[in-house]
mmCIF file of C-alpha atoms in Angstrom:
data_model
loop_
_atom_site.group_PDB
_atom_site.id
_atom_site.type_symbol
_atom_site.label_atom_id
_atom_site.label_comp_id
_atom_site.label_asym_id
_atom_site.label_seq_id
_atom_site.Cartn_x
_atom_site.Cartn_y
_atom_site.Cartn_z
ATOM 1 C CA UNK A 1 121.475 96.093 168.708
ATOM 2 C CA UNK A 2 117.695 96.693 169.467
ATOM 3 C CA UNK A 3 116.325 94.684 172.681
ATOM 4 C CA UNK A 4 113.098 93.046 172.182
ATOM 5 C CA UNK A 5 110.503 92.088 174.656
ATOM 6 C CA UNK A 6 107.201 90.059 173.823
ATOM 7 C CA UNK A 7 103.770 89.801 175.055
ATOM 8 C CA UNK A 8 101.101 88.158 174.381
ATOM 9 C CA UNK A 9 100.261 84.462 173.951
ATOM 10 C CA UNK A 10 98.537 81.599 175.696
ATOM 11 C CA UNK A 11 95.845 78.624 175.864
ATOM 12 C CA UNK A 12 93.091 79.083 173.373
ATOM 13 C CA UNK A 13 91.236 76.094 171.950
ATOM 14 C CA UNK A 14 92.044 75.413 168.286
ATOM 15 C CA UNK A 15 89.701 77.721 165.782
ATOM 16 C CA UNK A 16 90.447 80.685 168.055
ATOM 17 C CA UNK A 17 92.972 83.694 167.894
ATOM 18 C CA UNK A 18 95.948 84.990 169.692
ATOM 19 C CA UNK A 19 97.970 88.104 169.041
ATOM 20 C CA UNK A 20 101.558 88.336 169.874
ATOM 21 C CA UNK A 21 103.376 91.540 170.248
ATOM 22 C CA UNK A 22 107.241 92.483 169.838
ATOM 23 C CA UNK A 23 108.399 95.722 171.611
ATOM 24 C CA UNK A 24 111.574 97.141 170.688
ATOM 25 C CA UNK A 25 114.432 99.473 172.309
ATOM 26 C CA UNK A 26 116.995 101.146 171.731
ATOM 27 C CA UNK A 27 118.594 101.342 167.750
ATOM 28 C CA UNK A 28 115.542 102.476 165.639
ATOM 29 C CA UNK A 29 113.497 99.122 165.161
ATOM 30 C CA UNK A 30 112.422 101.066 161.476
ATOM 31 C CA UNK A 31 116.131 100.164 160.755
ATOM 32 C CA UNK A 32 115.495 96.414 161.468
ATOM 33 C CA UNK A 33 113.576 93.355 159.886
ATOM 34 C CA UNK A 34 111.299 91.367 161.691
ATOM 35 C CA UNK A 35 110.595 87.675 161.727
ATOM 36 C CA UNK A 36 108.725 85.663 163.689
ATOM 37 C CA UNK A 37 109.673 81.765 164.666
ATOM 38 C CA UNK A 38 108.243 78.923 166.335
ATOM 39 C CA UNK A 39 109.973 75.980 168.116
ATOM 40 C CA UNK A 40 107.857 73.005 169.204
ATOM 41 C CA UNK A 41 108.968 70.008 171.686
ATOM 42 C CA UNK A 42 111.842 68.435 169.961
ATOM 43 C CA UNK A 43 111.633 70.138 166.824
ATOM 44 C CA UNK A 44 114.470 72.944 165.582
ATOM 45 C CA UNK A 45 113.219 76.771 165.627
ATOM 46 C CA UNK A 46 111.374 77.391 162.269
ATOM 47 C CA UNK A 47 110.496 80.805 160.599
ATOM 48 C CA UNK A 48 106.989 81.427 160.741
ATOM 49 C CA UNK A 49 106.685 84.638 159.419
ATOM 50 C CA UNK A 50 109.086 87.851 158.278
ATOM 51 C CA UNK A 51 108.740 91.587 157.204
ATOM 52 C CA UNK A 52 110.948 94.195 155.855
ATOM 53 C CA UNK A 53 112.217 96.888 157.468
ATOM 54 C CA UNK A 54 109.797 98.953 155.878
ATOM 55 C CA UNK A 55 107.165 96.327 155.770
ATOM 56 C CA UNK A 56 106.716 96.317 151.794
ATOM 57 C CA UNK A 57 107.822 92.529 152.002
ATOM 58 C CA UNK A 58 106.124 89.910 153.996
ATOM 59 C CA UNK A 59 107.078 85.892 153.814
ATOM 60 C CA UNK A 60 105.042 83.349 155.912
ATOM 61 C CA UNK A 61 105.034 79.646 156.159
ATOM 62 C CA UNK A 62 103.351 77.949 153.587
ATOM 63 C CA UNK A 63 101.125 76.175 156.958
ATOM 64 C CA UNK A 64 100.201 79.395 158.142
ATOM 65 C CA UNK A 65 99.380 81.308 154.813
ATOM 66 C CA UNK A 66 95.777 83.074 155.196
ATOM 67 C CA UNK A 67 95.790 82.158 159.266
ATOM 68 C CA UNK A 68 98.619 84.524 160.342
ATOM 69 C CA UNK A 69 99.987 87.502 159.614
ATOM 70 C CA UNK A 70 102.801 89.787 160.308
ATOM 71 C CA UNK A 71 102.382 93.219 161.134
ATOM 72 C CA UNK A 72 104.692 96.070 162.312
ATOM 73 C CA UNK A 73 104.265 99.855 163.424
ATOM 74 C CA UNK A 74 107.296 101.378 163.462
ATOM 75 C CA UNK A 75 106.111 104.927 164.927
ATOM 76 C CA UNK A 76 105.373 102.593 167.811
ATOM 77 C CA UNK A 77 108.229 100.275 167.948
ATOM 78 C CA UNK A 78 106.542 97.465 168.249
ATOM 79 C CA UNK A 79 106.141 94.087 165.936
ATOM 80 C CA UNK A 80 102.785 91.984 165.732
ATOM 81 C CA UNK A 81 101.726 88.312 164.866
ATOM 82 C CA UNK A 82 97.925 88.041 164.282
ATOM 83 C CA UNK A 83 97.086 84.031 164.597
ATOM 84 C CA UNK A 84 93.665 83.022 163.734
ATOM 85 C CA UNK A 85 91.738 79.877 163.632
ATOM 86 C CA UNK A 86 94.754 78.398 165.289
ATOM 87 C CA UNK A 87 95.507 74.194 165.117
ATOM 88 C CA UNK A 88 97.090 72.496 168.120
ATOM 89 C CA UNK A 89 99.985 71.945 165.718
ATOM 90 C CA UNK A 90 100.803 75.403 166.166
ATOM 91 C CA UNK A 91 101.612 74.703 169.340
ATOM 92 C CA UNK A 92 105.108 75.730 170.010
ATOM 93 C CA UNK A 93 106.966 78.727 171.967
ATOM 94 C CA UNK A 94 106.738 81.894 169.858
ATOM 95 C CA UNK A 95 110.010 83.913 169.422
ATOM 96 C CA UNK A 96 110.475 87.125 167.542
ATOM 97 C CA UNK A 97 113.320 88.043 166.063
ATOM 98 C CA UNK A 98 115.052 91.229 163.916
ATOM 99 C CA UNK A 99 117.938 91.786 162.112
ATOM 100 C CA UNK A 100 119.416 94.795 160.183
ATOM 101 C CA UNK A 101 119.198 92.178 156.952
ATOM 102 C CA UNK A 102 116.230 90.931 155.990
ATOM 103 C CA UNK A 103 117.954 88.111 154.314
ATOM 104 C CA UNK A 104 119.260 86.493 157.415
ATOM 105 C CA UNK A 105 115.662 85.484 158.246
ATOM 106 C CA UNK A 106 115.952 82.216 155.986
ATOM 107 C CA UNK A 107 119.207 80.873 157.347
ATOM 108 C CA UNK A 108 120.721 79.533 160.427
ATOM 109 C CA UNK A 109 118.658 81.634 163.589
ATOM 110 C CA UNK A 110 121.645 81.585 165.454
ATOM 111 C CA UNK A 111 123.267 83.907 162.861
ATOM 112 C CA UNK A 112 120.278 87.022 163.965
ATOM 113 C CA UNK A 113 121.236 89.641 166.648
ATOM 114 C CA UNK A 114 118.327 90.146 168.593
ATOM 115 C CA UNK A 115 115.674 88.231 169.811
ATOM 116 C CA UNK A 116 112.565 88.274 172.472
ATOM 117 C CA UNK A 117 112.525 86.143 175.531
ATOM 118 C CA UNK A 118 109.579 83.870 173.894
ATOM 119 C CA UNK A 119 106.080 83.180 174.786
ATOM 120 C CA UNK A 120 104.120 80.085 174.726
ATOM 121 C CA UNK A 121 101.246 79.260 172.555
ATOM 122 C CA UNK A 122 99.050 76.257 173.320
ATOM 123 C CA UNK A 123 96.359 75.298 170.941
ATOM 124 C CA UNK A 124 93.871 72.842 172.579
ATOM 125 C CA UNK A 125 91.608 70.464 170.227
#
């Protein structure tokens, strides 16, 4: 399964913009979708945003629609999650996630093979 590792993240103040990155290794990460989750104090790891292996197919959260978006470059590897004019409720750790079946992005997390080691987001008001 392909290893991920993140970067990226942070304290901004709420109307600013973060961009989180998702490097992979090992299996070809063109062979793998992406998604990106949150989980917030308390709260149960949501999908925030997911892409097809190819990237023809992008879903995000109807809360983050026109604020983020999901990106990938697979010559490089590596998965992306532009966030602009961020809200404090965004505030949550970020995870990224992939999975040889796109599908498997909308059910149970625990059921998806690889994921990053997370990286906080704070959104001050």
């Amino acid at each position: 399964q392909v290893q991920l590792v993140q970067s990226g993240g942070g304290v901004v103040q709420a109307g600013g913009s973060l961009r989180l990155s998702c490097a992979a290794s090992g299996p070809t990460f063109s062979g793998y979708a992406l998604g990106w989750f949150r989980q917030a104090p308390g709260k149960v790891r949501e999908l925030v945003a997911g892409m097809t292996r190819s990237g023809g197919s992008t879903y995000h959260k109807d809360s983050v629609k026109g604020r983020f978006t999901i990106s990938r470059d697979n010559a490089k590897n590596t998965g992306y999650l532009q966030m602009d004019s961020l809200e404090p409720e965004d505030t949550a750790v970020y995870f990224c996630a992939a999975d040889a079946n796109y599908g498997t992005m909308f059910g149970d997390p625990r059921f998806l093979t690889s994921w990053g080691q997370g990286t906080q987001v704070t959104v001050s008001s």
